[in-house]
DNA sequence: AGGCTCATGTAACCGGTTACATGATTAT
DNA sequence: ATAATCATGTAACCGGTTACATGAGCCT
């Protein structure tokens, strides 16, 4: 897919500026869909040209002016069509340079690979600590009425937590096996 | 990173043709690093120009001729440098259009989202069944002496299995919650 | 004085995908 | 006959990254 649908999705909740979108991506989908600010601004222009969103400049006195984008009917149609389309087996695909390094780990002595895995595990553990605050932030964001929306945000956050826990368990077991032979 | 290091890694095991590499990617790292055959051939040309690999044409009578590539000293150096370099927190990043759809699932009625998750779960289950044969194929590939290499292949295969199992458990729980409200 | 937040962009590049193109041999 | 395996590529495109560029106002 592309960033475009993520932007349409957020604008479908409410109109936002490019700056708002950068923050929205950063604070929610960042862990499974990282977005550069430059890319977001580029994509906004493209989407406007395609007629899926429309921008309106808002003049501010105490702050720099900004451009608020809203989703159009055709944009909403496009977004809903994307949402309804099945990913098929592509849903299972992902890219990881780290796993590639593990795969070729036999080219390093066991202590070095073990160290790589220890660093990775530490990274996961620190990430998990940071994630602790997500459930509360979701609850504060969705105030009663939008509980149905926030349920899905909880789903993805829950997956993130499980994924990291799986990573930690797995790395621990790999480290054990490497320590046993070194 | 890029495909380049994957290719260097495989050629570091032994010389191979582009066709061999396509199969190697397909049967081992495919689940965390999918590679198009066109991309592999393109990358081989690039790597040869950079002096990291060198190709030699092998004339065959019963089959089409082929070009066998070998890694050079500078290629090996490059590969080892990549391997030793830590991924840092990038190791946690991955992209998933499917999770993006879950995140925005609140735009669909619960039965439709549940159906999406059920399809996904079924996909995972079929994948898990296919994965069952991997451990044996790794063992047959690594014959005694290279047991240290195959250990790492087992690590990545093990992670794949755990990941899919995590996906299945998570999807099951999401489906339960959606069925409860619809 | 220095750093943070707000706010928006451009240019060059690169990694990767899609679609297309060819053709011999071998197994069913 | 027909499909599968062996074998290699090109061209156009696209999604995304990196690096750069600017500038006001607020807080310490």
JSON list of C-alpha atoms in Angstrom, two decimals, chain B residues 72-177:
[
{"chain": "B", "resi": 72, "resn": "UNK", "atom": "CA", "xyz": [35.65, -11.15, -3.60]},
{"chain": "B", "resi": 73, "resn": "UNK", "atom": "CA", "xyz": [37.84, -10.16, -0.66]},
{"chain": "B", "resi": 74, "resn": "UNK", "atom": "CA", "xyz": [36.45, -6.64, -0.63]},
{"chain": "B", "resi": 75, "resn": "UNK", "atom": "CA", "xyz": [32.94, -8.09, -0.82]},
{"chain": "B", "resi": 76, "resn": "UNK", "atom": "CA", "xyz": [33.62, -10.28, 2.18]},
{"chain": "B", "resi": 77, "resn": "UNK", "atom": "CA", "xyz": [34.99, -7.28, 4.05]},
{"chain": "B", "resi": 78, "resn": "UNK", "atom": "CA", "xyz": [31.88, -5.27, 3.24]},
{"chain": "B", "resi": 79, "resn": "UNK", "atom": "CA", "xyz": [29.62, -8.11, 4.34]},
{"chain": "B", "resi": 80, "resn": "UNK", "atom": "CA", "xyz": [31.43, -8.67, 7.63]},
{"chain": "B", "resi": 81, "resn": "UNK", "atom": "CA", "xyz": [31.32, -4.94, 8.38]},
{"chain": "B", "resi": 82, "resn": "UNK", "atom": "CA", "xyz": [27.56, -4.93, 7.82]},
{"chain": "B", "resi": 83, "resn": "UNK", "atom": "CA", "xyz": [27.13, -8.00, 10.00]},
{"chain": "B", "resi": 84, "resn": "UNK", "atom": "CA", "xyz": [29.08, -6.49, 12.88]},
{"chain": "B", "resi": 85, "resn": "UNK", "atom": "CA", "xyz": [27.19, -3.18, 12.79]},
{"chain": "B", "resi": 86, "resn": "UNK", "atom": "CA", "xyz": [24.34, -2.92, 15.30]},
{"chain": "B", "resi": 87, "resn": "UNK", "atom": "CA", "xyz": [20.85, -2.19, 14.02]},
{"chain": "B", "resi": 88, "resn": "UNK", "atom": "CA", "xyz": [19.98, -0.28, 17.17]},
{"chain": "B", "resi": 89, "resn": "UNK", "atom": "CA", "xyz": [16.31, 0.45, 17.61]},
{"chain": "B", "resi": 90, "resn": "UNK", "atom": "CA", "xyz": [15.72, 0.03, 13.89]},
{"chain": "B", "resi": 91, "resn": "UNK", "atom": "CA", "xyz": [15.66, -3.70, 14.62]},
{"chain": "B", "resi": 92, "resn": "UNK", "atom": "CA", "xyz": [12.16, -3.17, 16.07]},
{"chain": "B", "resi": 93, "resn": "UNK", "atom": "CA", "xyz": [10.77, -1.34, 13.03]},
{"chain": "B", "resi": 94, "resn": "UNK", "atom": "CA", "xyz": [8.69, -3.09, 10.45]},
{"chain": "B", "resi": 95, "resn": "UNK", "atom": "CA", "xyz": [5.89, -2.16, 8.07]},
{"chain": "B", "resi": 96, "resn": "UNK", "atom": "CA", "xyz": [2.52, -3.77, 7.99]},
{"chain": "B", "resi": 97, "resn": "UNK", "atom": "CA", "xyz": [-0.39, -2.60, 5.88]},
{"chain": "B", "resi": 98, "resn": "UNK", "atom": "CA", "xyz": [-2.51, -5.21, 7.60]},
{"chain": "B", "resi": 99, "resn": "UNK", "atom": "CA", "xyz": [-1.99, -3.68, 11.05]},
{"chain": "B", "resi": 100, "resn": "UNK", "atom": "CA", "xyz": [-2.79, -0.30, 9.53]},
{"chain": "B", "resi": 101, "resn": "UNK", "atom": "CA", "xyz": [-6.13, -1.73, 8.44]},
{"chain": "B", "resi": 102, "resn": "UNK", "atom": "CA", "xyz": [-6.76, -3.07, 11.92]},
{"chain": "B", "resi": 103, "resn": "UNK", "atom": "CA", "xyz": [-5.90, 0.34, 13.35]},
{"chain": "B", "resi": 104, "resn": "UNK", "atom": "CA", "xyz": [-8.58, 1.93, 11.17]},
{"chain": "B", "resi": 105, "resn": "UNK", "atom": "CA", "xyz": [-10.98, -0.99, 11.65]},
{"chain": "B", "resi": 106, "resn": "UNK", "atom": "CA", "xyz": [-13.39, 1.24, 13.56]},
{"chain": "B", "resi": 107, "resn": "UNK", "atom": "CA", "xyz": [-14.60, 2.54, 10.21]},
{"chain": "B", "resi": 108, "resn": "UNK", "atom": "CA", "xyz": [-16.14, -0.83, 9.46]},
{"chain": "B", "resi": 109, "resn": "UNK", "atom": "CA", "xyz": [-18.92, -2.67, 11.31]},
{"chain": "B", "resi": 110, "resn": "UNK", "atom": "CA", "xyz": [-17.60, -5.25, 13.81]},
{"chain": "B", "resi": 111, "resn": "UNK", "atom": "CA", "xyz": [-18.65, -8.25, 11.71]},
{"chain": "B", "resi": 112, "resn": "UNK", "atom": "CA", "xyz": [-16.61, -6.98, 8.76]},
{"chain": "B", "resi": 113, "resn": "UNK", "atom": "CA", "xyz": [-13.50, -6.39, 10.86]},
{"chain": "B", "resi": 114, "resn": "UNK", "atom": "CA", "xyz": [-13.97, -9.76, 12.48]},
{"chain": "B", "resi": 115, "resn": "UNK", "atom": "CA", "xyz": [-14.14, -11.34, 9.06]},
{"chain": "B", "resi": 116, "resn": "UNK", "atom": "CA", "xyz": [-10.90, -9.63, 8.07]},
{"chain": "B", "resi": 117, "resn": "UNK", "atom": "CA", "xyz": [-9.23, -10.97, 11.19]},
{"chain": "B", "resi": 118, "resn": "UNK", "atom": "CA", "xyz": [-10.64, -14.45, 10.61]},
{"chain": "B", "resi": 119, "resn": "UNK", "atom": "CA", "xyz": [-9.20, -14.49, 7.11]},
{"chain": "B", "resi": 120, "resn": "UNK", "atom": "CA", "xyz": [-5.88, -13.36, 8.49]},
{"chain": "B", "resi": 121, "resn": "UNK", "atom": "CA", "xyz": [-5.93, -16.05, 11.16]},
{"chain": "B", "resi": 122, "resn": "UNK", "atom": "CA", "xyz": [-6.69, -18.69, 8.55]},
{"chain": "B", "resi": 123, "resn": "UNK", "atom": "CA", "xyz": [-3.77, -17.42, 6.47]},
{"chain": "B", "resi": 124, "resn": "UNK", "atom": "CA", "xyz": [-1.51, -17.74, 9.50]},
{"chain": "B", "resi": 125, "resn": "UNK", "atom": "CA", "xyz": [-2.70, -21.25, 10.22]},
{"chain": "B", "resi": 126, "resn": "UNK", "atom": "CA", "xyz": [-2.04, -22.41, 6.69]},
{"chain": "B", "resi": 127, "resn": "UNK", "atom": "CA", "xyz": [1.39, -20.80, 6.81]},
{"chain": "B", "resi": 128, "resn": "UNK", "atom": "CA", "xyz": [2.16, -22.55, 10.08]},
{"chain": "B", "resi": 129, "resn": "UNK", "atom": "CA", "xyz": [1.30, -25.90, 8.49]},
{"chain": "B", "resi": 130, "resn": "UNK", "atom": "CA", "xyz": [3.68, -25.16, 5.61]},
{"chain": "B", "resi": 131, "resn": "UNK", "atom": "CA", "xyz": [6.39, -24.22, 8.11]},
{"chain": "B", "resi": 132, "resn": "UNK", "atom": "CA", "xyz": [6.21, -27.62, 9.73]},
{"chain": "B", "resi": 133, "resn": "UNK", "atom": "CA", "xyz": [8.62, -29.04, 7.16]},
{"chain": "B", "resi": 134, "resn": "UNK", "atom": "CA", "xyz": [11.30, -26.39, 7.65]},
{"chain": "B", "resi": 135, "resn": "UNK", "atom": "CA", "xyz": [13.20, -27.94, 10.61]},
{"chain": "B", "resi": 136, "resn": "UNK", "atom": "CA", "xyz": [13.82, -31.15, 8.67]},
{"chain": "B", "resi": 137, "resn": "UNK", "atom": "CA", "xyz": [14.90, -29.32, 5.53]},
{"chain": "B", "resi": 138, "resn": "UNK", "atom": "CA", "xyz": [17.43, -27.33, 7.56]},
{"chain": "B", "resi": 139, "resn": "UNK", "atom": "CA", "xyz": [18.85, -30.50, 9.07]},
{"chain": "B", "resi": 140, "resn": "UNK", "atom": "CA", "xyz": [19.21, -32.20, 5.70]},
{"chain": "B", "resi": 141, "resn": "UNK", "atom": "CA", "xyz": [20.88, -29.10, 4.28]},
{"chain": "B", "resi": 142, "resn": "UNK", "atom": "CA", "xyz": [23.49, -28.78, 7.03]},
{"chain": "B", "resi": 143, "resn": "UNK", "atom": "CA", "xyz": [25.39, -32.06, 7.11]},
{"chain": "B", "resi": 144, "resn": "UNK", "atom": "CA", "xyz": [27.16, -32.44, 10.43]},
{"chain": "B", "resi": 145, "resn": "UNK", "atom": "CA", "xyz": [30.12, -30.17, 9.93]},
{"chain": "B", "resi": 146, "resn": "UNK", "atom": "CA", "xyz": [28.11, -26.99, 9.27]},
{"chain": "B", "resi": 147, "resn": "UNK", "atom": "CA", "xyz": [25.95, -27.52, 12.33]},
{"chain": "B", "resi": 148, "resn": "UNK", "atom": "CA", "xyz": [27.08, -24.15, 13.66]},
{"chain": "B", "resi": 149, "resn": "UNK", "atom": "CA", "xyz": [25.72, -22.38, 10.55]},
{"chain": "B", "resi": 150, "resn": "UNK", "atom": "CA", "xyz": [22.41, -24.20, 10.68]},
{"chain": "B", "resi": 151, "resn": "UNK", "atom": "CA", "xyz": [21.92, -23.24, 14.31]},
{"chain": "B", "resi": 152, "resn": "UNK", "atom": "CA", "xyz": [21.28, -19.68, 13.16]},
{"chain": "B", "resi": 153, "resn": "UNK", "atom": "CA", "xyz": [18.92, -20.80, 10.45]},
{"chain": "B", "resi": 154, "resn": "UNK", "atom": "CA", "xyz": [17.01, -22.61, 13.17]},
{"chain": "B", "resi": 155, "resn": "UNK", "atom": "CA", "xyz": [16.91, -19.38, 15.16]},
{"chain": "B", "resi": 156, "resn": "UNK", "atom": "CA", "xyz": [15.19, -17.48, 12.38]},
{"chain": "B", "resi": 157, "resn": "UNK", "atom": "CA", "xyz": [12.84, -20.38, 11.59]},
{"chain": "B", "resi": 158, "resn": "UNK", "atom": "CA", "xyz": [12.00, -20.58, 15.29]},
{"chain": "B", "resi": 159, "resn": "UNK", "atom": "CA", "xyz": [11.24, -16.89, 15.37]},
{"chain": "B", "resi": 160, "resn": "UNK", "atom": "CA", "xyz": [8.99, -17.26, 12.36]},
{"chain": "B", "resi": 161, "resn": "UNK", "atom": "CA", "xyz": [7.05, -20.00, 14.09]},
{"chain": "B", "resi": 162, "resn": "UNK", "atom": "CA", "xyz": [6.69, -17.98, 17.29]},
{"chain": "B", "resi": 163, "resn": "UNK", "atom": "CA", "xyz": [5.61, -14.90, 15.36]},
{"chain": "B", "resi": 164, "resn": "UNK", "atom": "CA", "xyz": [2.87, -16.77, 13.54]},
{"chain": "B", "resi": 165, "resn": "UNK", "atom": "CA", "xyz": [1.68, -18.35, 16.77]},
{"chain": "B", "resi": 166, "resn": "UNK", "atom": "CA", "xyz": [1.57, -14.91, 18.37]},
{"chain": "B", "resi": 167, "resn": "UNK", "atom": "CA", "xyz": [-0.41, -13.61, 15.42]},
{"chain": "B", "resi": 168, "resn": "UNK", "atom": "CA", "xyz": [-2.90, -16.46, 15.76]},
{"chain": "B", "resi": 169, "resn": "UNK", "atom": "CA", "xyz": [-3.44, -15.98, 19.50]},
{"chain": "B", "resi": 170, "resn": "UNK", "atom": "CA", "xyz": [-3.78, -12.24, 19.10]},
{"chain": "B", "resi": 171, "resn": "UNK", "atom": "CA", "xyz": [-6.20, -12.48, 16.18]},
{"chain": "B", "resi": 172, "resn": "UNK", "atom": "CA", "xyz": [-8.27, -15.01, 18.13]},
{"chain": "B", "resi": 173, "resn": "UNK", "atom": "CA", "xyz": [-8.61, -12.64, 21.05]},
{"chain": "B", "resi": 174, "resn": "UNK", "atom": "CA", "xyz": [-9.54, -9.72, 18.80]},
{"chain": "B", "resi": 175, "resn": "UNK", "atom": "CA", "xyz": [-12.18, -11.82, 17.07]},
{"chain": "B", "resi": 176, "resn": "UNK", "atom": "CA", "xyz": [-13.65, -12.86, 20.44]},
{"chain": "B", "resi": 177, "resn": "UNK", "atom": "CA", "xyz": [-13.96, -9.27, 21.53]}
]
